[in-house]
PDB file of C-alpha atoms in Angstrom:
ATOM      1  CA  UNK A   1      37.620 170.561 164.695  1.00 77.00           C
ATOM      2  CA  UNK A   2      39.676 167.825 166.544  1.00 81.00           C
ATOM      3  CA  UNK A   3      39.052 165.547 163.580  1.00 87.00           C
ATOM      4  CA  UNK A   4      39.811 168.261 161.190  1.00 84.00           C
ATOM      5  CA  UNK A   5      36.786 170.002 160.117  1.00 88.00           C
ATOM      6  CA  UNK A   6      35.630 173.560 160.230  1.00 93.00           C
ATOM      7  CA  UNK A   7      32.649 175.829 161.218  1.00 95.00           C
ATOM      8  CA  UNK A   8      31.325 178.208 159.149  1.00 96.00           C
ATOM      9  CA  UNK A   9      28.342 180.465 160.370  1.00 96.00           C
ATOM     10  CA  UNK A  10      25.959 182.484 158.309  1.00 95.00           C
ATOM     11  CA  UNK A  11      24.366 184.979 160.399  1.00 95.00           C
ATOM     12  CA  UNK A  12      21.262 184.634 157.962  1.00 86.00           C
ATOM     13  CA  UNK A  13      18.622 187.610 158.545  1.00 89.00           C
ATOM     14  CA  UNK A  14      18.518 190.733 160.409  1.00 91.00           C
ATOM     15  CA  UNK A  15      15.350 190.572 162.002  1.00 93.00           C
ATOM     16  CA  UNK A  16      16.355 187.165 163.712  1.00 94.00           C
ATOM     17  CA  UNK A  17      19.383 188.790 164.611  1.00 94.00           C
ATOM     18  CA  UNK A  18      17.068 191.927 165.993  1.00 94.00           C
ATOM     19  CA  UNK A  19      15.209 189.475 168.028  1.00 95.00           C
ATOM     20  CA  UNK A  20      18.335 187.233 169.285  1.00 95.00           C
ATOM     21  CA  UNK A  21      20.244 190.648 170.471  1.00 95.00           C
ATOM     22  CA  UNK A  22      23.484 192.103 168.892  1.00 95.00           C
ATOM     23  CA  UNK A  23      25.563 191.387 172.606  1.00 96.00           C
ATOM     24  CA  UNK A  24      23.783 187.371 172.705  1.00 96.00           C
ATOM     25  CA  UNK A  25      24.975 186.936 169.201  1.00 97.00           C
ATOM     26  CA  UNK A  26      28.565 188.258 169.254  1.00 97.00           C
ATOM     27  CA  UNK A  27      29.031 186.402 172.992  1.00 97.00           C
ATOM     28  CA  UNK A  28      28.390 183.106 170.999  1.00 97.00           C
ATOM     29  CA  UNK A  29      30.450 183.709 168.185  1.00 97.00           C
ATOM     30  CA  UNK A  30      32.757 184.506 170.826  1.00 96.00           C
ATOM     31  CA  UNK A  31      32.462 180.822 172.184  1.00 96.00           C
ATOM     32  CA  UNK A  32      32.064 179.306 168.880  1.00 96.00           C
ATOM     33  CA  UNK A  33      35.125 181.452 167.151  1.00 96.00           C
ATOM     34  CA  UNK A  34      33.840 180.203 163.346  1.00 97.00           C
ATOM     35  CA  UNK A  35      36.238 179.942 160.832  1.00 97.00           C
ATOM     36  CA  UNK A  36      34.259 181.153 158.335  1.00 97.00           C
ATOM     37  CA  UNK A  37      31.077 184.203 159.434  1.00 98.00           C
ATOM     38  CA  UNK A  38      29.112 185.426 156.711  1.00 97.00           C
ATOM     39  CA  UNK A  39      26.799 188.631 156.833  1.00 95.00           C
ATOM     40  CA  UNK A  40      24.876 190.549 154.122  1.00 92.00           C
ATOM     41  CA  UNK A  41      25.535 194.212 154.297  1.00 90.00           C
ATOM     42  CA  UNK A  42      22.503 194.685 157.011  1.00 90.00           C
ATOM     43  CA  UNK A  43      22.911 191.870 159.263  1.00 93.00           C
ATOM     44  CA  UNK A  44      27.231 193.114 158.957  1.00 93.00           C
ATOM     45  CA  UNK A  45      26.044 196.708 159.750  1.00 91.00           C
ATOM     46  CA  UNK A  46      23.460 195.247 162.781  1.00 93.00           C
ATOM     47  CA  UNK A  47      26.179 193.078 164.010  1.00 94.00           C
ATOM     48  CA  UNK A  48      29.340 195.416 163.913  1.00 92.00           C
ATOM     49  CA  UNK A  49      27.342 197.820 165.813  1.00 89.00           C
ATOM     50  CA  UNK A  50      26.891 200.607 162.719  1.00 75.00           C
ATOM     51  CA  UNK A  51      24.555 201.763 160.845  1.00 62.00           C
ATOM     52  CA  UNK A  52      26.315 202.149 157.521  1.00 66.00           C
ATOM     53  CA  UNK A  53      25.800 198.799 155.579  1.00 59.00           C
ATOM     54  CA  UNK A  54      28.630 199.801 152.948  1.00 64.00           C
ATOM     55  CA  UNK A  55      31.273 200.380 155.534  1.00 73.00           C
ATOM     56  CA  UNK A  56      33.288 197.414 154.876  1.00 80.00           C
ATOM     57  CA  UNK A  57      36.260 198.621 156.708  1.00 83.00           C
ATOM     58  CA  UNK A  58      34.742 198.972 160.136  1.00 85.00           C
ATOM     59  CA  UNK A  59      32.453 196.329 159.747  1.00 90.00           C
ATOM     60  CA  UNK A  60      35.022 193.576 158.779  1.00 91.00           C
ATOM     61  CA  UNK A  61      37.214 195.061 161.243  1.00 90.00           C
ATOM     62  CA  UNK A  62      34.805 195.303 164.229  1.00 92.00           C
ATOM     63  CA  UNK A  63      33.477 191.277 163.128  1.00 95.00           C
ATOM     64  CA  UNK A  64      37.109 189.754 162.511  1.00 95.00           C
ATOM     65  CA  UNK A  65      37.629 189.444 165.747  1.00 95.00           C
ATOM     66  CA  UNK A  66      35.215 186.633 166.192  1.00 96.00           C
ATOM     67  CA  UNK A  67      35.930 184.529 162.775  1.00 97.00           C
ATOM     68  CA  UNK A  68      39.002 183.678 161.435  1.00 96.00           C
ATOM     69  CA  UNK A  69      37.854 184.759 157.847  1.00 97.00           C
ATOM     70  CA  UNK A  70      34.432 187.472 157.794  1.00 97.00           C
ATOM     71  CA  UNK A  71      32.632 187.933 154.218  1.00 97.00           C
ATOM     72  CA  UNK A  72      30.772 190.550 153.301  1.00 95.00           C
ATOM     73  CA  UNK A  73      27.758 189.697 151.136  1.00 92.00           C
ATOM     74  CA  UNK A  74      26.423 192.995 149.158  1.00 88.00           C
ATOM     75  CA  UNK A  75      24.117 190.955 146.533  1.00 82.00           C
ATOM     76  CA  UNK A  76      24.431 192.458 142.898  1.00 82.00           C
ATOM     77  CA  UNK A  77      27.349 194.688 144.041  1.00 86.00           C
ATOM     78  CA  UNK A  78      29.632 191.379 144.887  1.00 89.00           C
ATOM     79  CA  UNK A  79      31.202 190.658 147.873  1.00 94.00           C
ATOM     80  CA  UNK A  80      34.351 191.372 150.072  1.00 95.00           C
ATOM     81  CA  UNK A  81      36.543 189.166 152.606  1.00 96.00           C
ATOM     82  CA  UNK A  82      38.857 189.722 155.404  1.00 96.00           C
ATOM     83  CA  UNK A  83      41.214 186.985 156.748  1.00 95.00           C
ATOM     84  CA  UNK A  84      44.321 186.343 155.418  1.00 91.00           C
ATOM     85  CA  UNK A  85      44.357 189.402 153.688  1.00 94.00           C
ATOM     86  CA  UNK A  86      41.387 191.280 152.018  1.00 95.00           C
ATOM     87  CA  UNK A  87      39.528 191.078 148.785  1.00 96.00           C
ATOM     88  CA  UNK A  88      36.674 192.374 147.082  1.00 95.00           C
ATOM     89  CA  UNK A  89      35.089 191.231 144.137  1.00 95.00           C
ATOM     90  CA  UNK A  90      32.013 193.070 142.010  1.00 93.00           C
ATOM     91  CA  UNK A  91      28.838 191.650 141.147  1.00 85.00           C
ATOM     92  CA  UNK A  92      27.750 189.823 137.998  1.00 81.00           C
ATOM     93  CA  UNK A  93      25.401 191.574 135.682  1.00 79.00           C
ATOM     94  CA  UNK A  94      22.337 189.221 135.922  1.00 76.00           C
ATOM     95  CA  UNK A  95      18.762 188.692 135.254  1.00 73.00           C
ATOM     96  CA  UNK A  96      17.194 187.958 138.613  1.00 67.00           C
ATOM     97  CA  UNK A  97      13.862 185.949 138.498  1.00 71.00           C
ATOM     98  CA  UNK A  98      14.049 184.123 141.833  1.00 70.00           C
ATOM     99  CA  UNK A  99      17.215 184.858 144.174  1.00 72.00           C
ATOM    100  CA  UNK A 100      15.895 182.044 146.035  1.00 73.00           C
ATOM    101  CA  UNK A 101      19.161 179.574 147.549  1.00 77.00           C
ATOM    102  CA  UNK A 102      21.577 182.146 146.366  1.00 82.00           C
ATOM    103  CA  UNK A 103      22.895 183.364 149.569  1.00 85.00           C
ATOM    104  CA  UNK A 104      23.338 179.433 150.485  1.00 88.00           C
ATOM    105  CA  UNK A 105      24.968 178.677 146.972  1.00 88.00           C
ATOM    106  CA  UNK A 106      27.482 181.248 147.561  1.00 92.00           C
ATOM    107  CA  UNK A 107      28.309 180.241 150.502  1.00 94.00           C
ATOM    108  CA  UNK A 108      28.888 176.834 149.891  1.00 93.00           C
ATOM    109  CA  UNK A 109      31.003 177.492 146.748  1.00 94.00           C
ATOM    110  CA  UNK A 110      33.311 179.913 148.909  1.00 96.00           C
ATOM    111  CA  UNK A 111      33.571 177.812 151.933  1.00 96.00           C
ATOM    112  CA  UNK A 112      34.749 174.755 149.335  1.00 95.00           C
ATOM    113  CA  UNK A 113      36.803 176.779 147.231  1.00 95.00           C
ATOM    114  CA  UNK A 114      38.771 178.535 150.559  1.00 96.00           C
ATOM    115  CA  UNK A 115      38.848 174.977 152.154  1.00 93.00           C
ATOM    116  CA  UNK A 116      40.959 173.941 149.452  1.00 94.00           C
ATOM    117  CA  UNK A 117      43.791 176.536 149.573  1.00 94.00           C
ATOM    118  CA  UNK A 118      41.954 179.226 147.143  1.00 95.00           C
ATOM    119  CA  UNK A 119      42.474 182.534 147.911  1.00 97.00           C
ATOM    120  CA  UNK A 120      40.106 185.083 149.114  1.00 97.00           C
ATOM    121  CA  UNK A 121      39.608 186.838 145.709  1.00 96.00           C
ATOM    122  CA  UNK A 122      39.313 183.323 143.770  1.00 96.00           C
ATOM    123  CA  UNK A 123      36.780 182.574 146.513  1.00 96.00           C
ATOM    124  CA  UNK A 124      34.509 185.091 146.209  1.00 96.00           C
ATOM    125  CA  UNK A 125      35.195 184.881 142.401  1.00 95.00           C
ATOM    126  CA  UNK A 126      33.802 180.875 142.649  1.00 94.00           C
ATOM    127  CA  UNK A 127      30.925 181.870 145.292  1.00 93.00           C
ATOM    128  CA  UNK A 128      29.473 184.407 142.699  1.00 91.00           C
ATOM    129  CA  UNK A 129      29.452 182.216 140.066  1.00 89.00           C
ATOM    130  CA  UNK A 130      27.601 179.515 141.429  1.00 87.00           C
ATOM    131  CA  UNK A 131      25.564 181.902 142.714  1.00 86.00           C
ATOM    132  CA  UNK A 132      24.873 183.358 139.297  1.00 84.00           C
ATOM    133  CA  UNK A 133      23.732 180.264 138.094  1.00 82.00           C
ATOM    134  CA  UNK A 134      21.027 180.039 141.340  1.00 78.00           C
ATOM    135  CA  UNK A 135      19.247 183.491 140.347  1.00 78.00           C
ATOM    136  CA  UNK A 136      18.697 182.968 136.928  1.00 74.00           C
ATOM    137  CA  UNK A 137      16.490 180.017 137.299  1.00 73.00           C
ATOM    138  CA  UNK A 138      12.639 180.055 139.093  1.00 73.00           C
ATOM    139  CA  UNK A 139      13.483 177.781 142.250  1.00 68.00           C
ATOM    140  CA  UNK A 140      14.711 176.557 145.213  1.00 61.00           C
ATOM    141  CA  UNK A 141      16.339 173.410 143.318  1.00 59.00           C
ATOM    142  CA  UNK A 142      17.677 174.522 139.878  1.00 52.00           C
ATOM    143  CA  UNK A 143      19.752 171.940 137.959  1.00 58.00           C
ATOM    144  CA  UNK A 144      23.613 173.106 138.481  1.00 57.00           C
ATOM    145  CA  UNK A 145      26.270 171.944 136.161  1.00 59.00           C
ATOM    146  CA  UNK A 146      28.979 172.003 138.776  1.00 57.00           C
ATOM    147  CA  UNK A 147      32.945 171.328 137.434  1.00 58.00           C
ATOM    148  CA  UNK A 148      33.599 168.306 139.562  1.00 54.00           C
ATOM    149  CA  UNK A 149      37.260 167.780 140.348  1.00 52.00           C
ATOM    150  CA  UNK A 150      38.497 164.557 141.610  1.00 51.00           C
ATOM    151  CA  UNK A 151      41.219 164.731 144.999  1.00 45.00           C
ATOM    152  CA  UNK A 152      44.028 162.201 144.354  1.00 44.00           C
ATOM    153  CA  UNK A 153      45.950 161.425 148.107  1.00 44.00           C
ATOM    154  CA  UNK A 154      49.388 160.725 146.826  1.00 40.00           C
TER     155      UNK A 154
END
């Protein structure tokens, strides 16, 4: 952070989480304060101490105060954010083959596009659509075609 960079945490599977303990995880987010936490509806439920995954209020809520911005991943349904505001986005209607590398797709398409200024909404909007393009191909590697844009320092 001292040079200028960020941490972004994905809290990655409930039953890891199960094993770790609820208290051990949040005291280390605690320490670590990420910028960015991401949970999927169970490991948000697990972690925000509920046992309603679809209660995005409480659970962003109850996890906010450990990241600077929390998303919500709810697969096909979309996704919602809390940070500098709130958004929530619906899912694309997709065939599914492999959902292999999606989770990790999205998140690196939100973490780039809120890294460069986009807000929440046009976040999530850029993390489903990359990871759109990961579910609809058989694979852990599928060929992207990824806009590139160019950053000009003047």
């Amino acid at each position: 952070r001292a040079a200028g960079g960020g941490l972004g945490i994905d809290a990655s599977s409930v039953g890891p989480l199960h094993a770790y303990g609820r208290e051990r995880f949040l005291a280390l987010l605690g320490r670590l304060r990420p910028d960015i936490l991401f949970v999927n509806a169970a490991e948000g439920a697990y972690l925000a101490g509920g046992n309603r995954p679809d209660d995005l209020a409480v659970g962003l809520t109850a996890l906010r105060q450990y990241a600077r911005t929390v998303v919500w991943k709810l697969g096909p349904r979309g996704a919602a954010a809390s940070g500098d505001g709130f958004a929530q986005v619906p899912g694309l209607a997709v065939s599914s083959p492999d959902t292999t590398g999606a989770g990790d797709a999205f998140a690196a398409a939100f973490t780039v596009a809120h890294t460069r200024g986009e807000a929440l909404a046009g976040a999530l909007d850029a993390a489903n659509a990359l990871a759109v393009q990961v579910v609809q191909r058989l694979g852990a590697r599928p060929r992207l075609h990824i806009e590139r844009k160019e950053v000009v320092d003047g």
